[in-house]
Amino acid sequence: METAIIIIYTLALAVIFLYSLAQLNLLINYLKASKKTENAPVFDLNNPGEVPFVTVQLPLYNELYVVERLLDNIAKLDYPKDKLEIQVLDDSTDTSLETTRAKIEVLKNAEIPITHITRTNRSGFKAGALKEGLDIAKGEFIAIFDSDFVPNADWLRKTVPYFKNENIGVVQTRWAHLNRDYSLLTRIQAFALDFHFVLEQVGRNFGHHFINFNGTAGIWRKTCILDAGNWQGDTLTEDLDLSYRAQLKKWDFKYLVDVETPAELPVAISAARSQQFRWNKGAAENFQKLYGRLLKDPSVSLKTKFHSFFHLLNSSMFLLVLLVAILSVPVLYIKNNNPAYSGYFNVIAGFALSTLIFFGCYWVTYKRIHGGGFKNFVNYIGMFFTFFSIAMGFSVHNSLAVLEGHFGKKSEFIRTPKFNISKLGDNWKSNIYLKKSLSLNTLLETLLFLYFGFAIYSAVQLNDFGLILFHLMLFAGFGFVAFKSIFSRV
């Protein structure tokens, strides 16, 4: 039994270490990209003959709190009205449907080229709505915004020009955060998303590896969507699915790290959970759907296959982290009761280099967003450990999502409740879309909070503090997630 625990523990640490090496390579790519200047051909939008027709798609489902903000903002897009149409793809089943209809009539009277498209059958969920809208879209290019995004007026002027290169199928922009500093929960979400949108997306794009359209705040060439097989609703992350299929068809993606698209982060932990569940399960579903095809493609380089493996399995790292965490307590006792293993444990301690790699990678991202200097570095250290503590606290919830994805259990597309919250004091607990019941996951998280409390006690009893920081982070992370889930309920 002891041998089996050590083997599983070591293998999990080894895979996490390989993942960290992939991130280190993306960091190197990011640093190279920051030194590169680019003179790509672009459309001259000041020349009416070069202005292409654009369709803006706004997929909605029960967005009572944010729909008016969205529509007011989209109406301000600076683009020739005779080359623009706005499709509101509204699958709503509540009173927001009438709110949206009334708002659209006001905008139509103001000569905004907007249409309200509804379905009685939500087949394919968001992917199905986008596909039906595409069937009648007039635009050569299709911009997509979720309901919690508020792009700047010049957004189309900053993105459309790059499509002069006929190989480009997608232009994706970086998410910014309207309510980054609302709470600890929003700060850690922003911390994670900044890492993806700064280091990972730039690093993959510069290295000519597969990146992903992020479901919103990007624009597609219509022929690219159709060539790749159109939107498909058989995974929970239809954006990642279509992205990989398009790149397998040899379409290029253009990522614009300097173009920000502001959006609202979930302020309730139940909303963050639903979003995390969908993203993590969807990634696992796409690994099962696409990686075999990518692996067999002789035109895809080994390096890109390596990065795609960890890209599609990114969410599966939660499963490995949870496994390492749970096994770390028996490993603590095995180490102290079997001196013969001491040399081996000294060797695998080298896997701690993963933490140093992550620390460096996240610092580069943090510095890009917040600036350098000693004060920001000290703030970063606190945020780094806080983020990883709480991320580990989510590992039970996210691991169950990953397992469902890998084993093919189907579930509905669960929307993330939106709030229209930007400052402390704004009331969100009356939001009608929030889940009000506790889940089994919360019980498991509470038990693991106690389990890692026992781990800290064990370190003191055994006088072995080699894993004490890890166990303190797990104790704090599971405690935060469990108690936030219990006491933040409406």
Short mmCIF file of C-alpha atoms in Angstrom, two decimals:
data_model
loop_
_atom_site.label_atom_id
_atom_site.label_comp_id
_atom_site.label_asym_id
_atom_site.label_seq_id
_atom_site.Cartn_x
_atom_site.Cartn_y
_atom_site.Cartn_z
CA MET A 1 0.00 0.00 0.00
CA GLU A 2 2.80 2.43 0.89
CA THR A 3 4.55 1.73 -2.40
CA ALA A 4 1.35 2.34 -4.38
CA ILE A 5 0.80 5.69 -2.62
CA ILE A 6 4.36 6.82 -3.34
CA ILE A 7 4.15 5.77 -7.02
CA ILE A 8 0.86 7.60 -7.61
CA TYR A 9 2.10 10.65 -5.69
CA THR A 10 5.31 10.75 -7.73
CA LEU A 11 3.57 10.34 -11.09
CA ALA A 12 1.12 13.16 -10.30
CA LEU A 13 4.01 15.45 -9.29
CA ALA A 14 5.88 14.52 -12.49
CA VAL A 15 2.94 15.45 -14.74
CA ILE A 16 2.49 18.75 -12.90
CA PHE A 17 6.20 19.39 -13.42
CA LEU A 18 5.87 18.75 -17.17
CA TYR A 19 2.93 21.16 -17.23
CA SER A 20 5.10 23.79 -15.53
CA LEU A 21 7.78 23.29 -18.22
CA ALA A 22 5.12 23.94 -20.87
CA GLN A 23 4.25 27.19 -19.06
CA LEU A 24 7.94 28.10 -18.88
CA ASN A 25 8.20 27.70 -22.65
CA LEU A 26 5.17 29.99 -23.06
CA LEU A 27 6.92 32.54 -20.84
CA ILE A 28 9.95 32.46 -23.13
CA ASN A 29 7.67 32.94 -26.14
CA TYR A 30 5.92 35.83 -24.40
CA LEU A 31 9.23 37.59 -23.71
CA LYS A 32 10.28 37.13 -27.34
CA ALA A 33 6.92 38.42 -28.58
CA SER A 34 7.26 41.59 -26.49
CA LYS A 35 10.41 42.49 -28.44
CA LYS A 36 8.93 41.85 -31.87
CA THR A 37 7.50 44.61 -34.03
CA GLU A 38 4.92 43.74 -36.66
CA ASN A 39 3.91 45.39 -39.90
CA ALA A 40 0.94 43.33 -40.98
CA PRO A 41 -1.33 44.40 -43.85
CA VAL A 42 -4.57 45.98 -42.56
CA PHE A 43 -7.79 47.33 -44.01
CA ASP A 44 -7.97 51.10 -44.24
CA LEU A 45 -11.34 51.73 -42.63
CA ASN A 46 -11.14 55.38 -43.65
CA ASN A 47 -11.55 54.17 -47.21
CA PRO A 48 -15.23 53.23 -47.72
CA GLY A 49 -14.20 50.75 -50.39
CA GLU A 50 -12.22 48.70 -47.85
CA VAL A 51 -14.84 48.62 -45.06
CA PRO A 52 -16.25 45.08 -44.80
CA PHE A 53 -19.73 44.21 -43.56
CA VAL A 54 -19.75 43.08 -39.91
CA THR A 55 -22.42 41.22 -37.96
CA VAL A 56 -22.35 41.57 -34.17
CA GLN A 57 -23.95 38.62 -32.37
CA LEU A 58 -25.20 38.97 -28.78
CA PRO A 59 -26.25 35.56 -27.40
CA LEU A 60 -28.63 36.00 -24.44
CA TYR A 61 -30.37 33.73 -21.98
CA ASN A 62 -32.23 35.31 -19.04
CA GLU A 63 -29.97 38.34 -18.60
CA LEU A 64 -32.37 40.65 -16.76
CA TYR A 65 -29.71 42.62 -14.87
CA VAL A 66 -27.25 43.40 -17.69
CA VAL A 67 -29.13 43.40 -20.99
CA GLU A 68 -29.85 47.13 -21.10
CA ARG A 69 -26.24 47.98 -20.29
CA LEU A 70 -25.10 45.63 -23.04
CA LEU A 71 -27.43 47.04 -25.70
CA ASP A 72 -26.67 50.67 -24.81
CA ASN A 73 -22.98 49.92 -25.10
CA ILE A 74 -23.15 48.00 -28.39
CA ALA A 75 -25.22 50.82 -29.92
CA LYS A 76 -22.19 53.10 -29.42
CA LEU A 77 -19.85 51.04 -31.63
CA ASP A 78 -18.10 53.35 -34.05
CA TYR A 79 -18.62 51.68 -37.41
CA PRO A 80 -20.50 52.67 -40.58
CA LYS A 81 -24.15 51.79 -40.00
CA ASP A 82 -24.60 50.65 -43.60
CA LYS A 83 -21.90 48.01 -43.02
CA LEU A 84 -23.15 46.80 -39.66
CA GLU A 85 -25.93 44.60 -38.28
CA ILE A 86 -26.52 43.61 -34.67
CA GLN A 87 -28.21 40.28 -33.95
CA VAL A 88 -29.65 39.83 -30.47
CA LEU A 89 -29.89 36.02 -30.22
CA ASP A 90 -32.34 35.79 -27.36
CA ASP A 91 -33.17 32.38 -25.89
CA SER A 92 -34.64 33.93 -22.73
CA THR A 93 -37.61 32.35 -20.97
CA ASP A 94 -38.26 35.00 -18.31
CA THR A 95 -39.33 38.64 -18.13
CA SER A 96 -36.01 39.79 -19.60
CA LEU A 97 -37.41 38.81 -23.01
CA GLU A 98 -39.87 41.72 -22.91
CA THR A 99 -37.27 44.09 -21.44
CA THR A 100 -34.97 43.26 -24.33
CA ARG A 101 -37.72 43.60 -26.93
CA ALA A 102 -38.67 47.05 -25.64
CA LYS A 103 -35.07 48.23 -25.56
CA ILE A 104 -34.48 47.02 -29.12
CA GLU A 105 -37.48 49.02 -30.34
CA VAL A 106 -35.98 52.15 -28.80
CA LEU A 107 -32.67 51.50 -30.55
CA LYS A 108 -34.38 50.80 -33.86
CA ASN A 109 -36.13 54.15 -33.61
CA ALA A 110 -32.65 55.67 -33.15
CA GLU A 111 -31.67 54.05 -36.47
CA ILE A 112 -29.42 51.40 -34.91
CA PRO A 113 -29.30 48.35 -37.27
CA ILE A 114 -30.44 45.79 -34.71
CA THR A 115 -32.71 42.72 -34.88
CA HIS A 116 -34.23 40.54 -32.17
CA ILE A 117 -34.01 36.82 -32.95
CA THR A 118 -35.75 34.35 -30.64
CA ARG A 119 -36.05 30.57 -30.59
CA THR A 120 -38.68 28.34 -29.05
CA ASN A 121 -36.24 25.41 -28.93
CA ARG A 122 -32.86 25.96 -27.21
CA SER A 123 -31.24 23.15 -29.16
CA GLY A 124 -27.45 23.38 -28.91
CA PHE A 125 -27.73 26.15 -26.30
CA LYS A 126 -25.31 29.01 -27.09
CA ALA A 127 -23.74 27.15 -30.02
CA GLY A 128 -27.19 26.52 -31.47
CA ALA A 129 -28.16 30.18 -31.19
CA LEU A 130 -24.91 31.33 -32.84
CA LYS A 131 -25.39 28.82 -35.65
CA GLU A 132 -28.97 29.92 -36.37
CA GLY A 133 -27.90 33.56 -36.37
CA LEU A 134 -25.03 32.74 -38.72
CA ASP A 135 -27.45 31.22 -41.24
CA ILE A 136 -29.00 34.65 -41.86
CA ALA A 137 -26.04 36.90 -41.00
CA LYS A 138 -25.16 39.43 -43.68
CA GLY A 139 -21.66 40.06 -42.36
CA GLU A 140 -18.41 38.77 -43.80
CA PHE A 141 -17.10 38.95 -40.23
CA ILE A 142 -18.92 37.93 -37.03
CA ALA A 143 -18.15 39.68 -33.73
CA ILE A 144 -19.48 38.00 -30.56
CA PHE A 145 -20.08 39.49 -27.12
CA ASP A 146 -21.55 37.83 -24.05
CA SER A 147 -24.02 39.85 -22.01
CA ASP A 148 -21.53 40.95 -19.32
CA PHE A 149 -19.11 42.58 -21.79
CA VAL A 150 -18.90 46.27 -22.61
CA PRO A 151 -16.52 46.81 -25.54
CA ASN A 152 -15.18 50.29 -26.19
CA ALA A 153 -16.67 52.28 -29.07
CA ASP A 154 -13.56 51.82 -31.23
CA TRP A 155 -13.44 48.02 -30.75
CA LEU A 156 -14.36 47.12 -34.34
CA ARG A 157 -11.90 49.66 -35.71
CA LYS A 158 -9.12 48.00 -33.70
CA THR A 159 -9.94 44.42 -34.73
CA VAL A 160 -11.50 44.31 -38.21
CA PRO A 161 -8.45 45.72 -40.07
CA TYR A 162 -6.34 42.60 -39.39
CA PHE A 163 -8.61 40.49 -41.59
CA LYS A 164 -6.94 41.94 -44.67
CA ASN A 165 -4.67 38.93 -44.25
CA GLU A 166 -6.91 36.28 -45.82
CA ASN A 167 -5.39 33.48 -43.72
CA ILE A 168 -6.69 34.97 -40.48
CA GLY A 169 -9.88 33.32 -39.30
CA VAL A 170 -10.18 34.87 -35.82
CA VAL A 171 -9.09 38.00 -34.01
CA GLN A 172 -9.33 37.66 -30.22
CA THR A 173 -8.90 40.48 -27.69
CA ARG A 174 -7.89 40.47 -24.03
CA TRP A 175 -10.53 40.54 -21.32
CA ALA A 176 -10.36 43.37 -18.81
CA HIS A 177 -12.33 43.47 -15.55
CA LEU A 178 -14.91 46.07 -14.56
CA ASN A 179 -15.04 44.92 -10.94
CA ARG A 180 -11.55 43.49 -10.34
CA ASP A 181 -11.29 45.03 -6.86
CA TYR A 182 -14.83 44.32 -5.69
CA SER A 183 -13.80 41.44 -3.38
CA LEU A 184 -11.16 38.79 -2.78
CA LEU A 185 -13.15 36.43 -5.02
CA THR A 186 -13.08 38.84 -7.96
CA ARG A 187 -9.39 39.62 -7.43
CA ILE A 188 -8.37 35.98 -7.64
CA GLN A 189 -10.54 35.44 -10.73
CA ALA A 190 -8.87 38.43 -12.38
CA PHE A 191 -5.45 37.10 -11.35
CA ALA A 192 -6.13 33.77 -13.11
CA LEU A 193 -7.70 35.29 -16.21
CA ASP A 194 -4.88 37.82 -16.60
CA PHE A 195 -2.39 34.96 -16.68
CA HIS A 196 -4.32 33.24 -19.46
CA PHE A 197 -4.91 36.37 -21.51
CA VAL A 198 -1.40 37.78 -21.17
CA LEU A 199 1.12 34.96 -20.96
CA GLU A 200 -0.69 31.90 -22.31
CA GLN A 201 -2.48 33.45 -25.28
CA VAL A 202 0.53 35.52 -26.35
CA GLY A 203 2.94 32.64 -25.78
CA ARG A 204 0.90 30.16 -27.81
CA ASN A 205 0.15 32.64 -30.59
CA PHE A 206 3.80 33.70 -30.95
CA GLY A 207 4.93 30.05 -30.94
CA HIS A 208 2.41 29.20 -33.69
CA HIS A 209 0.62 26.80 -31.38
CA PHE A 210 -3.16 26.40 -31.16
CA ILE A 211 -4.91 29.12 -29.15
CA ASN A 212 -8.60 29.49 -28.43
CA PHE A 213 -11.31 31.97 -29.19
CA ASN A 214 -12.61 32.74 -25.71
CA GLY A 215 -16.32 32.64 -26.49
CA THR A 216 -16.66 36.42 -26.53
CA ALA A 217 -14.72 39.63 -27.23
CA GLY A 218 -13.48 38.26 -30.53
CA ILE A 219 -14.41 38.28 -34.19
CA TRP A 220 -14.57 35.45 -36.74
CA ARG A 221 -14.34 35.32 -40.49
CA LYS A 222 -17.66 33.75 -41.51
CA THR A 223 -16.04 31.45 -44.08
CA CYS A 224 -13.68 30.16 -41.36
CA ILE A 225 -16.62 29.11 -39.17
CA LEU A 226 -18.25 27.30 -42.07
CA ASP A 227 -15.03 25.69 -43.29
CA ALA A 228 -14.32 24.34 -39.80
CA GLY A 229 -17.73 22.66 -39.55
CA ASN A 230 -19.80 25.44 -37.95
CA TRP A 231 -20.82 25.74 -34.32
CA GLN A 232 -21.48 22.43 -32.57
CA GLY A 233 -23.24 21.97 -29.24
CA ASP A 234 -21.82 18.60 -28.18
CA THR A 235 -19.41 20.13 -25.63
CA LEU A 236 -19.88 22.82 -22.98
CA THR A 237 -17.10 24.95 -24.46
CA GLU A 238 -18.16 25.34 -28.07
CA ASP A 239 -15.61 28.14 -28.47
CA LEU A 240 -12.62 25.89 -27.72
CA ASP A 241 -14.07 23.17 -29.95
CA LEU A 242 -14.49 25.42 -33.01
CA SER A 243 -11.09 27.03 -32.37
CA TYR A 244 -9.26 23.71 -32.63
CA ARG A 245 -11.26 22.56 -35.64
CA ALA A 246 -10.49 25.85 -37.42
CA GLN A 247 -6.76 25.61 -36.71
CA LEU A 248 -6.72 21.99 -37.85
CA LYS A 249 -8.06 23.43 -41.11
CA LYS A 250 -4.96 25.69 -41.16
CA TRP A 251 -6.67 28.99 -40.32
CA ASP A 252 -4.48 31.49 -38.46
CA PHE A 253 -5.60 33.22 -35.27
CA LYS A 254 -4.57 36.75 -34.35
CA TYR A 255 -4.38 37.64 -30.66
CA LEU A 256 -4.39 41.33 -29.63
CA VAL A 257 -3.08 41.59 -26.07
CA ASP A 258 -3.18 45.40 -26.19
CA VAL A 259 -6.88 45.60 -27.06
CA GLU A 260 -8.91 45.32 -23.84
CA THR A 261 -12.57 44.35 -23.69
CA PRO A 262 -14.03 45.09 -20.25
CA ALA A 263 -16.35 42.56 -18.59
CA GLU A 264 -17.88 41.81 -15.23
CA LEU A 265 -16.55 39.03 -12.99
CA PRO A 266 -18.96 36.87 -10.93
CA VAL A 267 -19.30 38.28 -7.40
CA ALA A 268 -21.08 35.29 -5.85
CA ILE A 269 -19.21 32.05 -5.27
CA SER A 270 -22.12 30.02 -6.66
CA ALA A 271 -21.86 31.97 -9.93
CA ALA A 272 -18.10 31.44 -10.03
CA ARG A 273 -18.67 27.73 -9.41
CA SER A 274 -21.07 27.40 -12.35
CA GLN A 275 -18.65 29.17 -14.65
CA GLN A 276 -15.70 27.06 -13.47
CA PHE A 277 -17.71 23.87 -13.87
CA ARG A 278 -18.61 24.67 -17.48
CA TRP A 279 -15.08 25.70 -18.46
CA ASN A 280 -13.40 22.72 -16.82
CA LYS A 281 -15.84 20.08 -17.99
CA GLY A 282 -15.86 21.56 -21.49
CA ALA A 283 -12.06 21.43 -21.72
CA ALA A 284 -12.08 17.73 -20.79
CA GLU A 285 -14.84 17.06 -23.33
CA ASN A 286 -12.78 18.74 -26.02
CA PHE A 287 -9.70 16.73 -25.14
CA GLN A 288 -11.73 13.55 -25.70
CA LYS A 289 -13.24 14.93 -28.91
CA LEU A 290 -10.21 16.51 -30.57
CA TYR A 291 -6.84 15.41 -29.26
CA GLY A 292 -6.78 12.07 -31.07
CA ARG A 293 -7.41 13.83 -34.36
CA LEU A 294 -4.72 16.41 -33.64
CA LEU A 295 -2.21 13.75 -32.55
CA LYS A 296 -2.63 11.86 -35.84
CA ASP A 297 -2.23 14.97 -38.00
CA PRO A 298 1.28 14.80 -39.53
CA SER A 299 1.19 18.50 -40.42
CA VAL A 300 1.05 19.53 -36.75
CA SER A 301 4.49 19.80 -35.11
CA LEU A 302 5.43 17.73 -32.06
CA LYS A 303 5.89 20.92 -30.05
CA THR A 304 2.37 22.09 -30.89
CA LYS A 305 1.01 18.64 -30.00
CA PHE A 306 2.80 18.89 -26.65
CA HIS A 307 1.35 22.33 -25.92
CA SER A 308 -2.11 21.30 -27.12
CA PHE A 309 -2.00 18.29 -24.80
CA PHE A 310 -1.56 20.53 -21.78
CA HIS A 311 -3.87 23.22 -23.19
CA LEU A 312 -6.79 20.80 -23.51
CA LEU A 313 -5.85 19.08 -20.23
CA ASN A 314 -5.36 22.37 -18.39
CA SER A 315 -8.44 21.79 -16.26
CA SER A 316 -7.33 18.22 -15.49
CA MET A 317 -4.47 19.65 -13.43
CA PHE A 318 -7.09 20.21 -10.70
CA LEU A 319 -7.52 16.44 -10.50
CA LEU A 320 -3.78 15.90 -10.11
CA VAL A 321 -3.46 18.67 -7.53
CA LEU A 322 -6.32 17.16 -5.51
CA LEU A 323 -4.66 13.75 -5.72
CA VAL A 324 -1.30 15.11 -4.57
CA ALA A 325 -2.99 17.03 -1.75
CA ILE A 326 -4.91 14.05 -0.38
CA LEU A 327 -1.92 11.70 -0.65
CA SER A 328 0.45 14.22 0.93
CA VAL A 329 -0.84 13.38 4.43
CA PRO A 330 -0.15 9.61 4.27
CA VAL A 331 3.15 10.48 2.54
CA LEU A 332 4.07 12.58 5.58
CA TYR A 333 3.61 9.54 7.82
CA ILE A 334 5.34 7.15 5.41
CA LYS A 335 8.34 9.46 5.28
CA ASN A 336 8.63 9.60 9.08
CA ASN A 337 7.99 5.91 9.72
CA ASN A 338 10.33 4.62 7.00
CA PRO A 339 13.79 6.22 7.11
CA ALA A 340 14.79 4.07 4.12
CA TYR A 341 12.65 6.32 1.93
CA SER A 342 14.41 9.54 3.00
CA GLY A 343 16.77 9.60 0.01
CA TYR A 344 13.88 9.11 -2.41
CA PHE A 345 11.86 11.91 -0.85
CA ASN A 346 14.86 14.21 -1.13
CA VAL A 347 14.93 13.48 -4.86
CA ILE A 348 11.23 14.10 -5.53
CA ALA A 349 11.46 17.32 -3.53
CA GLY A 350 13.05 18.63 -6.72
CA PHE A 351 9.57 18.76 -8.21
CA ALA A 352 9.11 21.85 -6.04
CA LEU A 353 10.81 23.63 -8.93
CA SER A 354 7.31 23.69 -10.46
CA THR A 355 6.28 26.23 -7.85
CA LEU A 356 9.21 28.50 -8.69
CA ILE A 357 8.35 28.31 -12.40
CA PHE A 358 4.72 29.22 -11.72
CA PHE A 359 5.86 32.02 -9.41
CA GLY A 360 7.99 33.55 -12.16
CA CYS A 361 5.36 33.15 -14.86
CA TYR A 362 2.59 34.74 -12.83
CA TRP A 363 4.87 37.60 -11.77
CA VAL A 364 5.52 38.56 -15.40
CA THR A 365 1.76 38.70 -15.99
CA TYR A 366 1.07 40.61 -12.78
CA LYS A 367 3.79 43.15 -13.62
CA ARG A 368 2.27 43.67 -17.09
CA ILE A 369 -1.11 44.56 -15.56
CA HIS A 370 -0.13 46.33 -12.33
CA GLY A 371 3.43 47.51 -12.95
CA GLY A 372 6.70 46.54 -11.27
CA GLY A 373 8.41 47.91 -8.19
CA PHE A 374 8.96 46.60 -4.67
CA LYS A 375 5.47 47.43 -3.36
CA ASN A 376 3.74 45.66 -6.24
CA PHE A 377 6.07 42.68 -5.85
CA VAL A 378 5.12 42.35 -2.18
CA ASN A 379 1.44 42.60 -3.11
CA TYR A 380 2.05 39.97 -5.78
CA ILE A 381 3.55 37.51 -3.30
CA GLY A 382 0.43 37.73 -1.16
CA MET A 383 -1.85 37.38 -4.18
CA PHE A 384 0.14 34.42 -5.57
CA PHE A 385 -0.26 32.34 -2.41
CA THR A 386 -3.84 33.48 -1.89
CA PHE A 387 -4.77 32.56 -5.46
CA PHE A 388 -3.22 29.10 -5.35
CA SER A 389 -4.76 28.41 -1.94
CA ILE A 390 -8.26 29.22 -3.16
CA ALA A 391 -7.67 27.50 -6.52
CA MET A 392 -6.84 24.33 -4.59
CA GLY A 393 -9.99 24.91 -2.56
CA PHE A 394 -11.96 24.69 -5.82
CA SER A 395 -10.21 21.44 -6.79
CA VAL A 396 -13.01 19.11 -5.62
CA HIS A 397 -15.65 20.99 -7.60
CA ASN A 398 -13.45 21.30 -10.67
CA SER A 399 -12.18 17.71 -10.50
CA LEU A 400 -15.73 16.37 -10.57
CA ALA A 401 -16.40 18.54 -13.64
CA VAL A 402 -13.26 17.17 -15.31
CA LEU A 403 -14.23 13.56 -14.57
CA GLU A 404 -17.69 14.11 -16.03
CA GLY A 405 -16.06 15.54 -19.15
CA HIS A 406 -13.63 12.69 -19.63
CA PHE A 407 -16.23 9.99 -18.99
CA GLY A 408 -18.79 11.55 -21.32
CA LYS A 409 -21.54 12.46 -18.86
CA LYS A 410 -23.70 15.04 -20.61
CA SER A 411 -25.22 18.06 -18.89
CA GLU A 412 -27.02 21.23 -19.85
CA PHE A 413 -25.23 24.48 -20.59
CA ILE A 414 -25.49 26.21 -17.21
CA ARG A 415 -25.29 29.96 -17.64
CA THR A 416 -23.29 32.09 -15.24
CA PRO A 417 -25.58 34.55 -13.40
CA LYS A 418 -24.73 38.19 -14.18
CA PHE A 419 -25.11 41.01 -11.67
CA ASN A 420 -24.22 44.47 -13.02
CA ILE A 421 -22.17 45.01 -9.87
CA SER A 422 -19.15 47.29 -9.81
CA LYS A 423 -18.68 48.60 -6.26
CA LEU A 424 -19.05 47.50 -2.68
CA GLY A 425 -22.49 48.18 -1.33
CA ASP A 426 -24.28 47.17 -4.51
CA ASN A 427 -26.82 44.50 -3.58
CA TRP A 428 -26.54 41.20 -5.43
CA LYS A 429 -28.15 38.73 -2.99
CA SER A 430 -31.62 39.35 -4.41
CA ASN A 431 -30.47 38.11 -7.85
CA ILE A 432 -33.18 35.71 -8.99
CA TYR A 433 -30.75 33.51 -10.93
CA LEU A 434 -28.59 32.48 -7.97
CA LYS A 435 -28.55 28.90 -6.72
CA LYS A 436 -29.80 28.77 -3.15
CA SER A 437 -29.06 25.18 -2.15
CA LEU A 438 -25.89 23.64 -0.77
CA SER A 439 -24.24 20.88 -2.79
CA LEU A 440 -22.47 17.68 -1.82
CA ASN A 441 -19.28 19.38 -2.99
CA THR A 442 -19.52 21.83 -0.09
CA LEU A 443 -19.69 18.94 2.39
CA LEU A 444 -16.59 17.38 0.79
CA GLU A 445 -14.80 20.72 0.93
CA THR A 446 -15.64 21.09 4.61
CA LEU A 447 -14.30 17.61 5.33
CA LEU A 448 -11.08 18.40 3.45
CA PHE A 449 -10.77 21.63 5.45
CA LEU A 450 -10.75 19.46 8.59
CA TYR A 451 -8.46 16.90 6.95
CA PHE A 452 -5.79 19.48 6.25
CA GLY A 453 -6.24 20.88 9.72
CA PHE A 454 -5.24 17.38 10.85
CA ALA A 455 -2.27 17.53 8.46
CA ILE A 456 -1.03 20.71 10.18
CA TYR A 457 -1.47 19.03 13.57
CA SER A 458 0.47 16.01 12.26
CA ALA A 459 3.38 18.19 11.18
CA VAL A 460 3.68 19.53 14.71
CA GLN A 461 3.41 16.06 16.26
CA LEU A 462 5.99 14.56 13.91
CA ASN A 463 8.21 17.66 14.00
CA ASP A 464 8.31 17.54 10.19
CA PHE A 465 7.48 20.85 8.53
CA GLY A 466 8.50 19.98 4.98
CA LEU A 467 4.88 20.17 3.75
CA ILE A 468 3.55 22.68 6.25
CA LEU A 469 3.18 25.58 3.77
CA PHE A 470 1.35 23.32 1.31
CA HIS A 471 -1.00 22.10 4.05
CA LEU A 472 -1.60 25.62 5.37
CA MET A 473 -2.59 26.73 1.87
CA LEU A 474 -4.94 23.75 1.48
CA PHE A 475 -6.44 24.39 4.92
CA ALA A 476 -7.05 28.05 4.07
CA GLY A 477 -8.29 27.33 0.53
CA PHE A 478 -10.82 24.66 1.43
CA GLY A 479 -11.91 26.72 4.41
CA PHE A 480 -12.51 29.78 2.24
CA VAL A 481 -14.49 27.90 -0.40
CA ALA A 482 -16.54 25.88 2.08
CA PHE A 483 -17.45 28.74 4.39
CA LYS A 484 -18.04 31.19 1.55
CA SER A 485 -20.41 28.66 -0.01
CA ILE A 486 -22.29 28.13 3.26
CA PHE A 487 -22.54 31.70 4.47
CA SER A 488 -22.93 33.53 1.14
CA ARG A 489 -26.22 31.80 0.34
CA VAL A 490 -29.25 33.98 -0.22
#
